[in-house]
Amino acid sequence: MRFRVLLSMVAIVAATGELHAQYSGDALRFSQSQSGANARFKAIGAQTGIGGDLSSIGANPAGLGLFTRSEFSFTPEFNSYNSEAEYLGQLTSGKKDQMSLGHAAVVWHSKVSKPKGAKLDEGWISFNFGLGYNRTKAYTDNILFTGTNPTNSIADYYSQLATVNYGAPSTLPAGTLERMAYDNYLIAYDSANGDYFPETDVNNVQTKNDIRSGSQSEFNFAFGANYSNQFYIGASIGISNINYTSAANYKERGFNVTENNDYDLSYRQSQITKGSGVNAKLGVIYRPIPAIRIGAAIESPTWYTIDDTYSEVLDTKYGKNRVDSQFLNQEEYYDFSYKLRTPLKFSGGMGIFFNKQGFISADIDYLDYSGISFSSADNNPGDVILDNNRAVLNNYKSAINYRIGTEYKIEKFMLRAGYGIQGSPYKNLDKERFKTTVYSGGLGYRFNSYYVDMAYQNMVYNSDIKPYTLNPGVTPAALIKNNRNNIFLTVGKRF
């Protein structure tokens, strides 16, 4: 089964980059969200201490307290993903585009009734309620790499798995990856030494294409209040959803020494993951003087229930020199349900305002990714749960995210820019190489009770992908430079 193979990988290898054990890699993926929601704060980035924007519904709900009118907006987005991979000395690129709804929200302003003669700017001034949808992360990926391997083959990996887990071929269970490799004449058994060995030669051409799609999203029900135009508090409940799909195809062409024939193998993996969860946010904004706002927010872990469907198929086609040339195809499906708790998140921010001309804002987030936790959906912890929790503790650490942004007003136009760094979550890897850098900018226009905002965001980050892992042996790795270019357009109205 997939679970036993994963445990074997943990036992015999020490994978780097985004592959540690399959579910711990998924857990990290589902724990990292993107900042901003509508085009305004996609361009600015730093929003914790600003408020007065519909993005506050999914970030610092205290920002709802600064609304003085009701408001509605929606934000379609266009995502373009590009990757450049270096594998075994060869460069390859991949590309994928997608359009979707990024954000939609509404806030209802409710002024507190005061007795005649009372000061209108003292005490509780307003209670505002918000409802919003936010696409918190996109999985639009197309990773492609290829190269000629002078050292080993994926058959080396299959032979190591078979040697570690089983004895003679009669002990190889049907449906296991080791059995597939043996039936495809990729590995053979040495009865004298009691181990398996690869039947393939070196200098084989290896290619992998991993196409991912889907997204994470969140519905938020939020509340914000204004006290004396100086102190703002807020809270929200978020309903989160995961919809993630991955289709990976590893191909290898080379020469099979034992069969004295060319071979062409394809190892395909498919994953469909769906989940839902709940979280809560609390926030405050304090305005000691009109020109300064200081904000803080805490986001609880998201408690997910996740259903994962995985399939793998290995087939091998041999050349015409073999009399009984054949195309061997074996496919297995596995289902697994589990519960996931993401890390607690702390955010702080400050905004400095220049009369009514604009502001500069800065944010900082703290997350401890070693706090990711798995549990069984049926309250029966097994080896998969325990080993993935161990992988989280061994491979992930705390990280700090920084963002700085600005907005400047010229009559009815707004100019915006932002810059951010998301810290690396990996414990034993180069923190500079595995950080994420975000550059952004945008424009806004206000007329009557309407507004239109546009933003461009560029996100750059690195990852390492290993098509298979060896111990001992030189494991091939693809060095991936990921580049996301996103465009957001927000249309809104105050009422």
CSV table of C-alpha atoms in Angstrom, one decimal:
chain,number,residue,atom,x,y,z
A,1,MET,CA,0.0,0.0,0.0
A,2,ARG,CA,1.0,3.6,-0.4
A,3,PHE,CA,1.2,4.1,3.4
A,4,ARG,CA,3.8,1.3,3.8
A,5,VAL,CA,5.8,2.6,0.9
A,6,LEU,CA,5.8,6.0,2.5
A,7,LEU,CA,7.0,4.6,5.8
A,8,SER,CA,9.8,2.7,3.9
A,9,MET,CA,10.9,6.0,2.3
A,10,VAL,CA,11.1,7.6,5.7
A,11,ALA,CA,13.1,4.6,7.0
A,12,ILE,CA,15.7,4.4,4.2
A,13,VAL,CA,16.0,7.9,3.0
A,14,ALA,CA,16.3,11.5,4.2
A,15,ALA,CA,14.5,13.5,1.6
A,16,THR,CA,14.9,17.3,1.2
A,17,GLY,CA,13.0,20.1,-0.4
A,18,GLU,CA,9.3,19.6,-0.5
A,19,LEU,CA,9.4,15.8,-0.1
A,20,HIS,CA,9.8,14.5,3.4
A,21,ALA,CA,6.9,12.1,3.7
A,22,GLN,CA,3.9,12.6,1.5
A,23,TYR,CA,1.4,13.7,4.1
A,24,SER,CA,3.8,16.0,6.0
A,25,GLY,CA,4.5,17.7,2.7
A,26,ASP,CA,0.8,18.1,2.1
A,27,ALA,CA,0.3,19.5,5.6
A,28,LEU,CA,2.9,22.2,5.0
A,29,ARG,CA,1.3,23.0,1.7
A,30,PHE,CA,-2.1,23.4,3.4
A,31,SER,CA,-0.7,25.5,6.2
A,32,GLN,CA,0.8,28.3,4.1
A,33,SER,CA,-1.6,31.0,3.0
A,34,GLN,CA,-1.1,34.1,0.9
A,35,SER,CA,-1.6,37.6,2.3
A,36,GLY,CA,-4.2,40.1,1.1
A,37,ALA,CA,-7.6,39.4,-0.4
A,38,ASN,CA,-8.8,42.2,-2.7
A,39,ALA,CA,-6.7,44.1,-5.2
A,40,ARG,CA,-5.9,47.0,-2.8
A,41,PHE,CA,-4.2,44.9,-0.2
A,42,LYS,CA,-2.7,42.5,-2.8
A,43,ALA,CA,-0.8,45.5,-4.0
A,44,ILE,CA,0.1,46.9,-0.5
A,45,GLY,CA,0.6,43.6,1.3
A,46,ALA,CA,0.8,44.9,4.9
A,47,GLN,CA,-2.7,45.4,6.3
A,48,THR,CA,-2.8,44.3,10.0
A,49,GLY,CA,-2.7,47.8,11.4
A,50,ILE,CA,-4.7,49.6,8.6
A,51,GLY,CA,-8.3,48.4,8.6
A,52,GLY,CA,-11.2,50.0,7.0
A,53,ASP,CA,-11.0,47.6,4.1
A,54,LEU,CA,-12.9,44.4,3.2
A,55,SER,CA,-9.7,42.4,3.3
A,56,SER,CA,-9.9,42.8,7.1
A,57,ILE,CA,-12.7,40.2,7.2
A,58,GLY,CA,-10.1,37.4,6.5
A,59,ALA,CA,-7.1,39.0,8.2
A,60,ASN,CA,-7.5,41.4,11.2
A,61,PRO,CA,-11.3,41.6,11.8
A,62,ALA,CA,-10.8,44.6,14.0
A,63,GLY,CA,-10.4,46.5,10.8
A,64,LEU,CA,-14.2,46.3,10.3
A,65,GLY,CA,-14.6,48.7,13.2
A,66,LEU,CA,-13.2,51.5,11.0
A,67,PHE,CA,-16.0,51.3,8.5
A,68,THR,CA,-18.4,54.3,8.5
A,69,ARG,CA,-20.6,53.0,5.6
A,70,SER,CA,-21.7,49.6,4.3
A,71,GLU,CA,-19.7,48.3,1.4
A,72,PHE,CA,-19.5,45.5,-1.1
A,73,SER,CA,-16.8,44.3,-3.6
A,74,PHE,CA,-15.7,41.3,-5.7
A,75,THR,CA,-12.3,40.5,-7.1
A,76,PRO,CA,-11.6,38.2,-10.1
A,77,GLU,CA,-8.0,37.1,-10.5
A,78,PHE,CA,-5.7,35.8,-13.2
A,79,ASN,CA,-2.8,33.5,-12.2
A,80,SER,CA,0.1,32.6,-14.4
A,81,TYR,CA,2.6,30.1,-13.1
A,82,ASN,CA,6.1,29.5,-14.6
A,83,SER,CA,8.8,27.1,-13.5
A,84,GLU,CA,12.4,26.7,-14.5
A,85,ALA,CA,14.0,23.4,-13.5
A,86,GLU,CA,17.6,22.3,-13.6
A,87,TYR,CA,17.9,18.5,-13.5
A,88,LEU,CA,21.1,16.6,-14.3
A,89,GLY,CA,22.6,19.6,-16.0
A,90,GLN,CA,19.6,20.3,-18.3
A,91,LEU,CA,17.2,23.2,-18.0
A,92,THR,CA,13.4,22.8,-18.7
A,93,SER,CA,10.5,25.1,-18.2
A,94,GLY,CA,6.8,24.6,-17.4
A,95,LYS,CA,3.8,27.0,-17.6
A,96,LYS,CA,0.1,27.0,-16.5
A,97,ASP,CA,-2.6,29.8,-16.4
A,98,GLN,CA,-5.8,30.0,-14.5
A,99,MET,CA,-8.7,32.5,-13.9
A,100,SER,CA,-10.9,32.4,-10.8
A,101,LEU,CA,-12.8,34.4,-8.2
A,102,GLY,CA,-10.3,35.6,-5.6
A,103,HIS,CA,-12.4,37.5,-3.2
A,104,ALA,CA,-16.0,38.7,-2.5
A,105,ALA,CA,-17.2,40.4,0.6
A,106,VAL,CA,-19.8,42.7,2.1
A,107,VAL,CA,-19.9,44.7,5.4
A,108,TRP,CA,-22.9,46.2,7.0
A,109,HIS,CA,-22.4,49.3,9.1
A,110,SER,CA,-24.5,49.8,12.2
A,111,LYS,CA,-24.2,53.0,14.2
A,112,VAL,CA,-24.9,52.8,17.9
A,113,SER,CA,-27.9,54.9,18.9
A,114,LYS,CA,-27.0,57.4,21.6
A,115,PRO,CA,-29.3,59.5,23.8
A,116,LYS,CA,-29.9,63.1,22.9
A,117,GLY,CA,-27.1,65.3,24.1
A,118,ALA,CA,-24.5,62.5,24.4
A,119,LYS,CA,-21.1,62.9,22.7
A,120,LEU,CA,-21.2,61.0,19.4
A,121,ASP,CA,-17.4,60.3,19.4
A,122,GLU,CA,-17.2,58.7,22.8
A,123,GLY,CA,-18.0,55.2,23.9
A,124,TRP,CA,-19.2,52.6,21.5
A,125,ILE,CA,-19.8,54.2,18.2
A,126,SER,CA,-20.6,51.4,15.7
A,127,PHE,CA,-20.9,47.7,15.4
A,128,ASN,CA,-20.2,46.3,11.9
A,129,PHE,CA,-20.8,42.8,10.5
A,130,GLY,CA,-19.0,41.3,7.6
A,131,LEU,CA,-19.3,38.2,5.3
A,132,GLY,CA,-16.5,37.3,2.9
A,133,TYR,CA,-15.1,34.7,0.6
A,134,ASN,CA,-11.3,34.6,0.1
A,135,ARG,CA,-9.2,32.3,-2.1
A,136,THR,CA,-6.3,31.9,0.3
A,137,LYS,CA,-4.0,29.9,-1.9
A,138,ALA,CA,-3.8,28.7,-5.6
A,139,TYR,CA,-2.3,25.4,-6.7
A,140,THR,CA,-1.8,26.2,-10.3
A,141,ASP,CA,1.5,24.4,-11.0
A,142,ASN,CA,3.1,22.7,-14.0
A,143,ILE,CA,6.6,21.4,-13.0
A,144,LEU,CA,8.6,19.7,-15.8
A,145,PHE,CA,12.2,18.5,-15.7
A,146,THR,CA,14.3,16.0,-17.8
A,147,GLY,CA,17.9,14.8,-18.0
A,148,THR,CA,20.2,11.9,-18.6
A,149,ASN,CA,21.3,10.1,-15.5
A,150,PRO,CA,24.8,8.6,-15.7
A,151,THR,CA,24.6,7.1,-12.2
A,152,ASN,CA,21.4,5.2,-11.4
A,153,SER,CA,17.8,4.4,-12.4
A,154,ILE,CA,14.5,4.4,-10.6
A,155,ALA,CA,14.9,0.7,-10.6
A,156,ASP,CA,17.6,1.2,-7.9
A,157,TYR,CA,15.0,2.7,-5.7
A,158,TYR,CA,12.5,-0.2,-6.4
A,159,SER,CA,15.2,-2.7,-5.6
A,160,GLN,CA,16.1,-1.0,-2.3
A,161,LEU,CA,12.4,-1.0,-1.3
A,162,ALA,CA,12.0,-4.6,-2.1
A,163,THR,CA,15.2,-5.6,-0.2
A,164,VAL,CA,14.2,-3.6,2.9
A,165,ASN,CA,10.6,-4.8,3.0
A,166,TYR,CA,10.5,-8.4,1.7
A,167,GLY,CA,12.3,-11.6,1.0
A,168,ALA,CA,12.1,-13.8,-2.0
A,169,PRO,CA,9.7,-12.8,-4.9
A,170,SER,CA,7.0,-15.2,-3.5
A,171,THR,CA,6.7,-12.8,-0.5
A,172,LEU,CA,6.0,-9.7,-2.7
A,173,PRO,CA,2.3,-8.9,-2.2
A,174,ALA,CA,0.2,-8.1,-5.2
A,175,GLY,CA,-0.5,-4.4,-5.7
A,176,THR,CA,2.7,-3.2,-4.0
A,177,LEU,CA,5.2,-1.0,-5.9
A,178,GLU,CA,7.9,-3.6,-5.4
A,179,ARG,CA,5.7,-6.3,-7.0
A,180,MET,CA,4.9,-3.9,-9.9
A,181,ALA,CA,8.6,-3.4,-10.5
A,182,TYR,CA,9.4,-7.1,-10.3
A,183,ASP,CA,6.6,-8.0,-12.7
A,184,ASN,CA,7.8,-5.3,-15.1
A,185,TYR,CA,11.3,-6.9,-15.2
A,186,LEU,CA,12.9,-3.8,-13.7
A,187,ILE,CA,14.3,-5.6,-10.6
A,188,ALA,CA,15.5,-9.2,-10.0
A,189,TYR,CA,16.2,-11.3,-6.9
A,190,ASP,CA,19.7,-12.5,-6.0
A,191,SER,CA,18.9,-15.7,-3.9
A,192,ALA,CA,22.6,-16.1,-2.9
A,193,ASN,CA,22.7,-12.7,-1.2
A,194,GLY,CA,19.0,-12.4,-0.3
A,195,ASP,CA,18.5,-9.0,-2.0
A,196,TYR,CA,17.1,-7.4,-5.1
A,197,PHE,CA,19.1,-5.6,-7.8
A,198,PRO,CA,18.1,-3.4,-10.7
A,199,GLU,CA,18.1,-4.9,-14.2
A,200,THR,CA,18.5,-1.5,-15.8
A,201,ASP,CA,21.7,0.2,-17.0
A,202,VAL,CA,22.8,3.8,-16.4
A,203,ASN,CA,22.7,6.7,-18.9
A,204,ASN,CA,18.9,6.5,-19.0
A,205,VAL,CA,16.7,9.5,-19.9
A,206,GLN,CA,14.5,10.6,-17.0
A,207,THR,CA,11.5,13.0,-17.3
A,208,LYS,CA,9.0,14.0,-14.8
A,209,ASN,CA,5.9,16.2,-15.2
A,210,ASP,CA,3.8,17.2,-12.2
A,211,ILE,CA,0.6,19.1,-13.0
A,212,ARG,CA,-1.3,20.5,-10.0
A,213,SER,CA,-4.5,22.4,-9.7
A,214,GLY,CA,-7.1,23.5,-7.2
A,215,SER,CA,-7.1,25.9,-4.3
A,216,GLN,CA,-7.8,26.7,-0.7
A,217,SER,CA,-10.6,29.0,0.2
A,218,GLU,CA,-12.3,30.4,3.3
A,219,PHE,CA,-15.7,31.8,4.2
A,220,ASN,CA,-15.5,34.3,7.1
A,221,PHE,CA,-18.3,35.6,9.3
A,222,ALA,CA,-16.8,38.7,11.1
A,223,PHE,CA,-17.7,41.4,13.6
A,224,GLY,CA,-15.9,44.6,14.3
A,225,ALA,CA,-16.6,47.5,16.8
A,226,ASN,CA,-15.4,51.1,17.2
A,227,TYR,CA,-14.8,52.5,20.6
A,228,SER,CA,-14.3,56.3,20.8
A,229,ASN,CA,-12.6,56.3,17.3
A,230,GLN,CA,-9.5,55.1,19.0
A,231,PHE,CA,-9.9,51.5,19.9
A,232,TYR,CA,-11.2,48.8,17.5
A,233,ILE,CA,-11.9,45.2,18.2
A,234,GLY,CA,-13.0,42.3,16.0
A,235,ALA,CA,-13.5,38.6,15.7
A,236,SER,CA,-14.4,36.1,13.0
A,237,ILE,CA,-15.2,32.5,12.4
A,238,GLY,CA,-13.7,31.0,9.2
A,239,ILE,CA,-14.9,27.9,7.3
A,240,SER,CA,-12.0,26.6,5.2
A,241,ASN,CA,-12.0,24.3,2.2
A,242,ILE,CA,-9.2,22.4,0.4
A,243,ASN,CA,-9.5,21.2,-3.1
A,244,TYR,CA,-6.2,19.9,-4.4
A,245,THR,CA,-5.3,17.7,-7.4
A,246,SER,CA,-1.9,16.4,-8.6
A,247,ALA,CA,-1.2,14.3,-11.6
A,248,ALA,CA,2.5,13.3,-11.8
A,249,ASN,CA,4.1,11.2,-14.6
A,250,TYR,CA,7.7,9.9,-14.3
A,251,LYS,CA,9.2,8.4,-17.5
A,252,GLU,CA,12.4,6.6,-18.0
A,253,ARG,CA,14.0,5.3,-21.2
A,254,GLY,CA,17.1,3.2,-21.2
A,255,PHE,CA,18.5,-0.3,-21.6
A,256,ASN,CA,17.6,-3.4,-19.6
A,257,VAL,CA,20.8,-5.4,-19.2
A,258,THR,CA,19.1,-8.7,-18.1
A,259,GLU,CA,16.5,-8.6,-20.9
A,260,ASN,CA,19.1,-7.2,-23.4
A,261,ASN,CA,16.5,-4.8,-24.7
A,262,ASP,CA,15.4,-1.2,-24.6
A,263,TYR,CA,12.7,-0.2,-22.1
A,264,ASP,CA,10.3,2.7,-21.7
A,265,LEU,CA,8.7,2.9,-18.3
A,266,SER,CA,6.0,5.2,-17.0
A,267,TYR,CA,5.2,5.6,-13.3
A,268,ARG,CA,2.1,7.7,-12.8
A,269,GLN,CA,0.7,9.0,-9.5
A,270,SER,CA,-2.6,10.7,-9.1
A,271,GLN,CA,-3.8,12.5,-5.9
A,272,ILE,CA,-7.2,14.1,-5.1
A,273,THR,CA,-7.5,15.7,-1.7
A,274,LYS,CA,-10.6,17.4,-0.3
A,275,GLY,CA,-11.0,18.8,3.1
A,276,SER,CA,-12.9,21.2,5.3
A,277,GLY,CA,-12.1,22.9,8.5
A,278,VAL,CA,-12.8,25.7,10.9
A,279,ASN,CA,-10.8,28.5,12.6
A,280,ALA,CA,-11.2,31.7,14.5
A,281,LYS,CA,-9.5,35.1,14.5
A,282,LEU,CA,-9.3,37.9,17.1
A,283,GLY,CA,-7.9,41.3,16.5
A,284,VAL,CA,-7.4,44.8,17.8
A,285,ILE,CA,-6.3,48.1,16.3
A,286,TYR,CA,-5.3,51.1,18.5
A,287,ARG,CA,-5.0,54.6,17.3
A,288,PRO,CA,-3.1,56.6,19.9
A,289,ILE,CA,-3.1,59.7,17.6
A,290,PRO,CA,-4.9,60.2,14.2
A,291,ALA,CA,-1.6,59.6,12.3
A,292,ILE,CA,-0.7,56.2,13.8
A,293,ARG,CA,-2.5,52.9,13.9
A,294,ILE,CA,-1.2,49.8,15.7
A,295,GLY,CA,-2.8,46.4,15.1
A,296,ALA,CA,-2.4,42.8,16.3
A,297,ALA,CA,-4.3,39.7,15.4
A,298,ILE,CA,-4.2,36.0,16.4
A,299,GLU,CA,-5.4,33.2,14.1
A,300,SER,CA,-6.2,29.9,15.7
A,301,PRO,CA,-5.1,26.7,14.1
A,302,THR,CA,-7.5,25.4,11.4
A,303,TRP,CA,-8.8,22.0,12.3
A,304,TYR,CA,-9.3,20.1,9.1
A,305,THR,CA,-10.9,16.7,8.2
A,306,ILE,CA,-9.3,15.6,5.0
A,307,ASP,CA,-10.1,12.8,2.5
A,308,ASP,CA,-7.3,11.7,0.2
A,309,THR,CA,-7.5,9.4,-2.8
A,310,TYR,CA,-4.3,8.2,-4.3
A,311,SER,CA,-3.5,6.0,-7.3
A,312,GLU,CA,-0.3,4.7,-8.8
A,313,VAL,CA,0.4,2.8,-12.0
A,314,LEU,CA,3.6,1.4,-13.3
A,315,ASP,CA,3.9,0.1,-16.9
A,316,THR,CA,6.9,-0.8,-19.0
A,317,LYS,CA,7.2,-1.2,-22.8
A,318,TYR,CA,10.1,-3.2,-24.2
A,319,GLY,CA,11.6,-2.9,-27.7
A,320,LYS,CA,11.0,-5.2,-30.7
A,321,ASN,CA,14.1,-7.3,-30.0
A,322,ARG,CA,12.2,-9.2,-27.5
A,323,VAL,CA,10.1,-12.0,-28.9
A,324,ASP,CA,7.3,-11.6,-26.3
A,325,SER,CA,7.4,-7.8,-26.3
A,326,GLN,CA,4.8,-6.6,-23.9
A,327,PHE,CA,3.2,-3.6,-22.2
A,328,LEU,CA,2.8,-4.4,-18.5
A,329,ASN,CA,0.2,-2.3,-16.7
A,330,GLN,CA,-0.7,-2.5,-13.0
A,331,GLU,CA,-2.7,0.1,-11.1
A,332,GLU,CA,-3.6,0.4,-7.5
A,333,TYR,CA,-6.0,2.9,-5.6
A,334,TYR,CA,-5.8,3.9,-2.0
A,335,ASP,CA,-8.1,6.0,0.2
A,336,PHE,CA,-7.0,7.6,3.4
A,337,SER,CA,-8.9,10.0,5.8
A,338,TYR,CA,-7.2,12.0,8.5
A,339,LYS,CA,-7.4,15.1,10.7
A,340,LEU,CA,-5.0,18.0,10.4
A,341,ARG,CA,-4.2,20.9,12.7
A,342,THR,CA,-2.3,23.8,11.1
A,343,PRO,CA,-0.1,26.2,13.2
A,344,LEU,CA,-1.2,29.1,15.3
A,345,LYS,CA,-0.5,32.4,13.7
A,346,PHE,CA,0.4,35.8,15.4
A,347,SER,CA,0.4,39.0,13.4
A,348,GLY,CA,1.3,42.6,14.3
A,349,GLY,CA,1.4,45.7,12.2
A,350,MET,CA,1.6,49.5,12.2
A,351,GLY,CA,0.4,52.2,9.8
A,352,ILE,CA,1.7,55.8,9.6
A,353,PHE,CA,-0.7,58.2,7.8
A,354,PHE,CA,0.2,61.4,6.1
A,355,ASN,CA,-3.0,63.6,6.5
A,356,LYS,CA,-5.3,62.3,3.9
A,357,GLN,CA,-2.6,61.7,1.2
A,358,GLY,CA,-1.7,58.1,2.1
A,359,PHE,CA,0.2,55.9,4.5
A,360,ILE,CA,3.1,53.5,5.0
A,361,SER,CA,2.4,50.2,6.7
A,362,ALA,CA,4.4,47.2,7.9
A,363,ASP,CA,3.4,43.8,9.1
A,364,ILE,CA,5.1,40.8,10.8
A,365,ASP,CA,3.7,37.3,11.2
A,366,TYR,CA,5.0,34.4,13.4
A,367,LEU,CA,4.1,30.8,12.7
A,368,ASP,CA,5.6,27.6,14.1
A,369,TYR,CA,5.3,24.9,11.4
A,370,SER,CA,6.6,22.3,13.8
A,371,GLY,CA,3.2,22.7,15.5
A,372,ILE,CA,1.4,21.0,12.6
A,373,SER,CA,-0.3,17.9,13.9
A,374,PHE,CA,-1.9,14.8,12.4
A,375,SER,CA,-4.5,12.7,14.0
A,376,SER,CA,-6.6,9.7,12.9
A,377,ALA,CA,-10.1,10.3,11.5
A,378,ASP,CA,-11.3,7.3,13.5
A,379,ASN,CA,-9.3,8.1,16.7
A,380,ASN,CA,-7.1,5.1,16.1
A,381,PRO,CA,-3.5,6.5,15.6
A,382,GLY,CA,-1.5,4.2,13.3
A,383,ASP,CA,2.0,4.2,12.0
A,384,VAL,CA,1.2,6.6,9.2
A,385,ILE,CA,0.0,9.3,11.6
A,386,LEU,CA,2.9,8.8,14.0
A,387,ASP,CA,5.5,8.8,11.3
A,388,ASN,CA,4.2,11.9,9.7
A,389,ASN,CA,4.0,13.7,13.0
A,390,ARG,CA,7.6,12.7,13.5
A,391,ALA,CA,8.5,14.0,10.1
A,392,VAL,CA,7.0,17.3,10.9
A,393,LEU,CA,9.1,17.7,14.1
A,394,ASN,CA,12.2,16.6,12.3
A,395,ASN,CA,11.9,18.8,9.2
A,396,TYR,CA,9.9,21.9,10.0
A,397,LYS,CA,10.5,24.9,12.3
A,398,SER,CA,9.1,28.4,13.1
A,399,ALA,CA,9.1,31.1,10.4
A,400,ILE,CA,8.7,34.9,10.3
A,401,ASN,CA,7.0,36.7,7.5
A,402,TYR,CA,7.6,40.4,6.8
A,403,ARG,CA,5.6,42.8,4.7
A,404,ILE,CA,5.9,46.6,3.9
A,405,GLY,CA,3.5,48.6,1.7
A,406,THR,CA,2.4,52.1,0.9
A,407,GLU,CA,-0.5,53.9,-0.7
A,408,TYR,CA,-0.4,57.5,-2.0
A,409,LYS,CA,-3.4,59.5,-3.2
A,410,ILE,CA,-3.4,61.9,-6.1
A,411,GLU,CA,-6.9,63.4,-6.3
A,412,LYS,CA,-9.2,60.4,-7.1
A,413,PHE,CA,-6.3,58.1,-8.0
A,414,MET,CA,-4.3,55.9,-5.6
A,415,LEU,CA,-0.8,54.5,-6.2
A,416,ARG,CA,0.3,51.4,-4.3
A,417,ALA,CA,3.3,49.2,-3.8
A,418,GLY,CA,4.4,46.4,-1.6
A,419,TYR,CA,7.2,44.0,-0.7
A,420,GLY,CA,7.2,40.9,1.4
A,421,ILE,CA,9.3,37.9,2.5
A,422,GLN,CA,7.8,34.6,3.8
A,423,GLY,CA,10.3,32.8,5.9
A,424,SER,CA,11.5,29.3,5.1
A,425,PRO,CA,9.7,26.6,7.2
A,426,TYR,CA,12.5,24.0,6.7
A,427,LYS,CA,14.7,23.1,9.7
A,428,ASN,CA,17.7,21.7,7.9
A,429,LEU,CA,17.8,23.6,4.6
A,430,ASP,CA,19.2,27.0,3.5
A,431,LYS,CA,16.7,29.5,4.9
A,432,GLU,CA,17.7,32.1,2.3
A,433,ARG,CA,17.2,29.7,-0.6
A,434,PHE,CA,13.8,28.5,0.5
A,435,LYS,CA,12.2,31.8,1.5
A,436,THR,CA,9.4,33.3,-0.7
A,437,THR,CA,9.7,36.9,-2.0
A,438,VAL,CA,6.7,38.9,-3.1
A,439,TYR,CA,6.7,42.1,-5.1
A,440,SER,CA,3.5,44.0,-5.8
A,441,GLY,CA,2.0,47.2,-7.1
A,442,GLY,CA,-1.3,48.6,-8.1
A,443,LEU,CA,-3.6,51.5,-8.9
A,444,GLY,CA,-7.0,52.6,-7.6
A,445,TYR,CA,-9.7,55.0,-8.7
A,446,ARG,CA,-12.6,56.5,-6.7
A,447,PHE,CA,-15.7,58.1,-8.1
A,448,ASN,CA,-18.9,58.8,-6.3
A,449,SER,CA,-19.7,55.7,-4.2
A,450,TYR,CA,-17.8,53.3,-6.6
A,451,TYR,CA,-14.2,52.3,-6.8
A,452,VAL,CA,-12.0,50.2,-9.0
A,453,ASP,CA,-8.6,48.7,-8.0
A,454,MET,CA,-6.1,46.7,-9.9
A,455,ALA,CA,-3.0,45.0,-8.6
A,456,TYR,CA,0.0,43.0,-10.0
A,457,GLN,CA,1.8,40.5,-7.7
A,458,ASN,CA,5.0,38.6,-8.4
A,459,MET,CA,5.9,35.7,-6.2
A,460,VAL,CA,9.3,33.9,-6.4
A,461,TYR,CA,10.3,30.8,-4.5
A,462,ASN,CA,12.5,27.8,-4.8
A,463,SER,CA,11.9,24.1,-4.3
A,464,ASP,CA,13.8,20.8,-4.7
A,465,ILE,CA,12.1,17.7,-6.1
A,466,LYS,CA,13.5,14.2,-6.0
A,467,PRO,CA,11.8,11.8,-8.4
A,468,TYR,CA,13.1,9.0,-6.1
A,469,THR,CA,15.4,8.6,-3.2
A,470,LEU,CA,18.4,6.3,-2.6
A,471,ASN,CA,20.3,5.1,0.4
A,472,PRO,CA,23.1,4.4,-0.3
A,473,GLY,CA,23.5,6.1,-3.7
A,474,VAL,CA,23.4,9.5,-5.3
A,475,THR,CA,19.8,10.7,-5.3
A,476,PRO,CA,19.0,12.9,-8.3
A,477,ALA,CA,17.3,16.2,-7.5
A,478,ALA,CA,15.6,18.9,-9.6
A,479,LEU,CA,16.2,22.5,-8.5
A,480,ILE,CA,13.0,24.4,-9.3
A,481,LYS,CA,12.7,28.2,-9.5
A,482,ASN,CA,9.0,28.9,-9.2
A,483,ASN,CA,7.5,32.2,-10.5
A,484,ARG,CA,3.9,33.3,-10.1
A,485,ASN,CA,2.5,36.4,-11.8
A,486,ASN,CA,-1.0,37.4,-10.6
A,487,ILE,CA,-3.4,40.1,-11.6
A,488,PHE,CA,-6.3,41.2,-9.5
A,489,LEU,CA,-9.2,43.5,-10.3
A,490,THR,CA,-11.6,44.7,-7.6
A,491,VAL,CA,-14.9,46.5,-8.3
A,492,GLY,CA,-16.7,47.8,-5.2
A,493,LYS,CA,-19.5,50.1,-4.0
A,494,ARG,CA,-20.3,51.9,-0.8
A,495,PHE,CA,-23.9,52.1,0.3
